[in-house]
């Protein structure tokens, strides 16, 4: 079994960061002070159990079905991973990202192109790809995502979708496989929203197919 343990990706990028004013709103609006303080006490234990490199302030999870993800993963502030979330490899989850229950990240864990080697023994080589959820993305229930995909900032993924490729920022996708349904905002509105919630930094490209 040891031969099938692909090494985790190293030096994962930091999660997208929200503006401090937005984080301050989260502190005031997401949950009462007593629950926020209790959650802060539990976060170090969760970090140790999962091997995460970072779990940010206000992270929420289902304690009955805690998330599973690769060692070294990084999770930002006021992110949410629903019950049953599972990823064999590493993930980067930005501030304010929400992933509903039973989301599965699936990887190409066996090669099928090696002549003379059965699929059962076709171990992939190299580090596992990183699956990334950018700032303010929202993923619905029972979504399946291929390992290594990026869900762009502000994107929305409909429940039950199968995501096989990157999702552009501020697009709404759904289906099997997931396809663009529409843009979340008009281009000017998306840019204004982005400017109001993102910590100062380089602007991102809005929209796309």
GROMACS .gro file of C-alpha atoms in nm:
model
  209
    1UNK     CA    1   0.000   0.000   0.000
    2UNK     CA    2   0.286   0.240   0.070
    3UNK     CA    3   0.370   0.257  -0.301
    4UNK     CA    4   0.031   0.415  -0.371
    5UNK     CA    5   0.082   0.705  -0.129
    6UNK     CA    6   0.157   0.990  -0.363
    7UNK     CA    7   0.349   1.274  -0.196
    8UNK     CA    8   0.145   1.580  -0.105
    9UNK     CA    9   0.213   1.900  -0.296
   10UNK     CA   10   0.450   2.129  -0.114
   11UNK     CA   11   0.450   2.503  -0.042
   12UNK     CA   12   0.080   2.556  -0.105
   13UNK     CA   13  -0.023   2.909  -0.192
   14UNK     CA   14  -0.195   3.114   0.076
   15UNK     CA   15  -0.575   3.129   0.051
   16UNK     CA   16  -0.732   3.438  -0.104
   17UNK     CA   17  -0.782   3.698   0.169
   18UNK     CA   18  -1.095   3.905   0.228
   19UNK     CA   19  -1.091   4.271   0.324
   20UNK     CA   20  -1.063   4.327   0.698
   21UNK     CA   21  -1.392   4.518   0.698
   22UNK     CA   22  -1.568   4.209   0.564
   23UNK     CA   23  -1.403   3.986   0.826
   24UNK     CA   24  -1.520   4.231   1.092
   25UNK     CA   25  -1.875   4.191   0.961
   26UNK     CA   26  -1.840   3.814   0.983
   27UNK     CA   27  -1.733   3.840   1.348
   28UNK     CA   28  -2.046   4.042   1.420
   29UNK     CA   29  -2.299   3.856   1.204
   30UNK     CA   30  -2.205   3.490   1.152
   31UNK     CA   31  -2.246   3.356   1.505
   32UNK     CA   32  -2.274   3.480   1.868
   33UNK     CA   33  -1.962   3.566   2.065
   34UNK     CA   34  -1.979   3.257   2.290
   35UNK     CA   35  -1.993   3.021   1.992
   36UNK     CA   36  -1.712   3.205   1.815
   37UNK     CA   37  -1.492   3.169   2.123
   38UNK     CA   38  -1.575   2.800   2.157
   39UNK     CA   39  -1.492   2.740   1.792
   40UNK     CA   40  -1.159   2.920   1.834
   41UNK     CA   41  -1.070   2.675   2.114
   42UNK     CA   42  -1.150   2.376   1.890
   43UNK     CA   43  -0.956   2.491   1.583
   44UNK     CA   44  -0.607   2.387   1.707
   45UNK     CA   45  -0.736   2.035   1.772
   46UNK     CA   46  -0.886   2.014   1.424
   47UNK     CA   47  -0.562   2.141   1.274
   48UNK     CA   48  -0.360   1.872   1.451
   49UNK     CA   49  -0.601   1.594   1.355
   50UNK     CA   50  -0.613   1.688   0.988
   51UNK     CA   51  -0.249   1.789   0.944
   52UNK     CA   52  -0.359   2.122   0.795
   53UNK     CA   53  -0.094   2.391   0.759
   54UNK     CA   54  -0.353   2.660   0.827
   55UNK     CA   55  -0.712   2.684   0.948
   56UNK     CA   56  -0.834   3.039   0.974
   57UNK     CA   57  -1.048   3.224   1.223
   58UNK     CA   58  -1.417   3.144   1.210
   59UNK     CA   59  -1.384   2.825   1.005
   60UNK     CA   60  -1.700   2.616   1.039
   61UNK     CA   61  -1.745   2.242   0.990
   62UNK     CA   62  -1.986   1.963   1.084
   63UNK     CA   63  -1.839   1.808   1.400
   64UNK     CA   64  -2.045   1.490   1.345
   65UNK     CA   65  -1.883   1.440   1.003
   66UNK     CA   66  -1.561   1.641   1.002
   67UNK     CA   67  -1.387   1.717   0.672
   68UNK     CA   68  -1.112   1.496   0.534
   69UNK     CA   69  -0.832   1.646   0.323
   70UNK     CA   70  -0.462   1.609   0.247
   71UNK     CA   71  -0.184   1.701   0.486
   72UNK     CA   72  -0.061   2.056   0.442
   73UNK     CA   73  -0.396   2.197   0.327
   74UNK     CA   74  -0.471   2.563   0.395
   75UNK     CA   75  -0.813   2.699   0.489
   76UNK     CA   76  -0.893   3.067   0.523
   77UNK     CA   77  -1.114   3.271   0.753
   78UNK     CA   78  -1.490   3.225   0.781
   79UNK     CA   79  -1.484   2.941   0.531
   80UNK     CA   80  -1.726   2.650   0.563
   81UNK     CA   81  -1.689   2.282   0.470
   82UNK     CA   82  -2.007   2.079   0.506
   83UNK     CA   83  -2.041   1.734   0.655
   84UNK     CA   84  -1.887   1.454   0.455
   85UNK     CA   85  -1.640   1.673   0.265
   86UNK     CA   86  -1.363   1.447   0.139
   87UNK     CA   87  -1.040   1.511  -0.052
   88UNK     CA   88  -0.751   1.267  -0.069
   89UNK     CA   89  -0.512   1.540  -0.181
   90UNK     CA   90  -0.436   1.890  -0.055
   91UNK     CA   91  -0.682   2.176  -0.080
   92UNK     CA   92  -0.662   2.555  -0.052
   93UNK     CA   93  -0.986   2.716   0.062
   94UNK     CA   94  -1.011   3.094   0.057
   95UNK     CA   95  -1.172   3.328   0.306
   96UNK     CA   96  -1.554   3.331   0.286
   97UNK     CA   97  -1.575   3.016   0.071
   98UNK     CA   98  -1.871   2.784   0.136
   99UNK     CA   99  -1.882   2.416   0.037
  100UNK     CA  100  -2.206   2.232   0.118
  101UNK     CA  101  -2.240   1.876   0.249
  102UNK     CA  102  -2.105   1.565   0.078
  103UNK     CA  103  -1.869   1.734  -0.166
  104UNK     CA  104  -1.611   1.483  -0.296
  105UNK     CA  105  -1.276   1.562  -0.455
  106UNK     CA  106  -1.174   1.267  -0.671
  107UNK     CA  107  -0.830   1.199  -0.814
  108UNK     CA  108  -0.681   0.993  -1.095
  109UNK     CA  109  -0.539   0.741  -0.851
  110UNK     CA  110  -0.460   0.468  -1.105
  111UNK     CA  111  -0.304   0.485  -1.449
  112UNK     CA  112  -0.466   0.306  -1.741
  113UNK     CA  113  -0.202   0.367  -2.010
  114UNK     CA  114   0.084   0.138  -1.900
  115UNK     CA  115   0.119  -0.162  -2.131
  116UNK     CA  116   0.176  -0.478  -1.927
  117UNK     CA  117   0.069  -0.315  -1.600
  118UNK     CA  118  -0.283  -0.375  -1.473
  119UNK     CA  119  -0.477  -0.072  -1.356
  120UNK     CA  120  -0.466  -0.208  -1.001
  121UNK     CA  121  -0.088  -0.160  -1.004
  122UNK     CA  122  -0.074   0.155  -1.214
  123UNK     CA  123   0.033   0.395  -0.942
  124UNK     CA  124   0.052   0.760  -1.055
  125UNK     CA  125   0.381   0.940  -1.016
  126UNK     CA  126   0.458   1.287  -0.882
  127UNK     CA  127   0.287   1.508  -0.628
  128UNK     CA  128  -0.088   1.524  -0.594
  129UNK     CA  129  -0.244   1.827  -0.764
  130UNK     CA  130  -0.395   2.097  -0.542
  131UNK     CA  131  -0.768   2.168  -0.553
  132UNK     CA  132  -0.840   2.538  -0.495
  133UNK     CA  133  -1.153   2.721  -0.384
  134UNK     CA  134  -1.110   3.096  -0.428
  135UNK     CA  135  -1.261   3.390  -0.238
  136UNK     CA  136  -1.641   3.390  -0.194
  137UNK     CA  137  -1.698   3.073  -0.399
  138UNK     CA  138  -2.008   2.867  -0.315
  139UNK     CA  139  -2.036   2.495  -0.395
  140UNK     CA  140  -2.369   2.316  -0.356
  141UNK     CA  141  -2.448   1.976  -0.204
  142UNK     CA  142  -2.319   1.646  -0.343
  143UNK     CA  143  -2.083   1.807  -0.593
  144UNK     CA  144  -1.799   1.595  -0.732
  145UNK     CA  145  -1.482   1.782  -0.833
  146UNK     CA  146  -1.184   1.639  -1.017
  147UNK     CA  147  -0.864   1.684  -0.818
  148UNK     CA  148  -0.658   1.985  -0.924
  149UNK     CA  149  -0.952   2.200  -1.038
  150UNK     CA  150  -0.982   2.566  -0.932
  151UNK     CA  151  -1.324   2.704  -0.840
  152UNK     CA  152  -1.282   3.073  -0.920
  153UNK     CA  153  -1.357   3.367  -0.694
  154UNK     CA  154  -1.726   3.434  -0.653
  155UNK     CA  155  -1.826   3.131  -0.860
  156UNK     CA  156  -2.134   2.922  -0.777
  157UNK     CA  157  -2.155   2.547  -0.846
  158UNK     CA  158  -2.503   2.392  -0.851
  159UNK     CA  159  -2.589   2.091  -0.635
  160UNK     CA  160  -2.515   1.750  -0.781
  161UNK     CA  161  -2.274   1.884  -1.043
  162UNK     CA  162  -1.960   1.709  -1.165
  163UNK     CA  163  -1.680   1.962  -1.215
  164UNK     CA  164  -1.408   1.840  -1.451
  165UNK     CA  165  -1.229   2.167  -1.530
  166UNK     CA  166  -1.160   2.508  -1.378
  167UNK     CA  167  -1.460   2.732  -1.309
  168UNK     CA  168  -1.408   3.096  -1.407
  169UNK     CA  169  -1.459   3.370  -1.144
  170UNK     CA  170  -1.815   3.494  -1.095
  171UNK     CA  171  -1.977   3.232  -1.316
  172UNK     CA  172  -2.263   3.002  -1.218
  173UNK     CA  173  -2.217   2.643  -1.338
  174UNK     CA  174  -2.424   2.327  -1.303
  175UNK     CA  175  -2.473   1.986  -1.459
  176UNK     CA  176  -2.289   1.665  -1.545
  177UNK     CA  177  -2.038   1.771  -1.654
  178UNK     CA  178  -2.076   2.122  -1.515
  179UNK     CA  179  -2.133   2.394  -1.774
  180UNK     CA  180  -2.174   2.771  -1.750
  181UNK     CA  181  -2.536   2.869  -1.687
  182UNK     CA  182  -2.481   3.243  -1.662
  183UNK     CA  183  -2.260   3.508  -1.509
  184UNK     CA  184  -2.327   3.588  -1.143
  185UNK     CA  185  -2.307   3.965  -1.205
  186UNK     CA  186  -2.268   4.201  -1.497
  187UNK     CA  187  -1.899   4.272  -1.551
  188UNK     CA  188  -1.903   4.616  -1.383
  189UNK     CA  189  -2.099   4.483  -1.085
  190UNK     CA  190  -1.863   4.187  -1.047
  191UNK     CA  191  -1.564   4.421  -1.044
  192UNK     CA  192  -1.732   4.642  -0.782
  193UNK     CA  193  -1.818   4.341  -0.566
  194UNK     CA  194  -1.464   4.208  -0.598
  195UNK     CA  195  -1.314   4.543  -0.499
  196UNK     CA  196  -1.536   4.563  -0.191
  197UNK     CA  197  -1.461   4.218  -0.047
  198UNK     CA  198  -1.101   4.139  -0.147
  199UNK     CA  199  -0.797   4.248   0.050
  200UNK     CA  200  -0.587   4.492  -0.151
  201UNK     CA  201  -0.404   4.315  -0.430
  202UNK     CA  202  -0.393   4.249  -0.802
  203UNK     CA  203  -0.738   4.240  -0.967
  204UNK     CA  204  -0.859   3.914  -1.118
  205UNK     CA  205  -1.014   3.850  -1.456
  206UNK     CA  206  -1.393   3.846  -1.426
  207UNK     CA  207  -1.615   3.590  -1.601
  208UNK     CA  208  -1.542   3.359  -1.891
  209UNK     CA  209  -1.654   3.022  -2.019
   0.00000   0.00000   0.00000
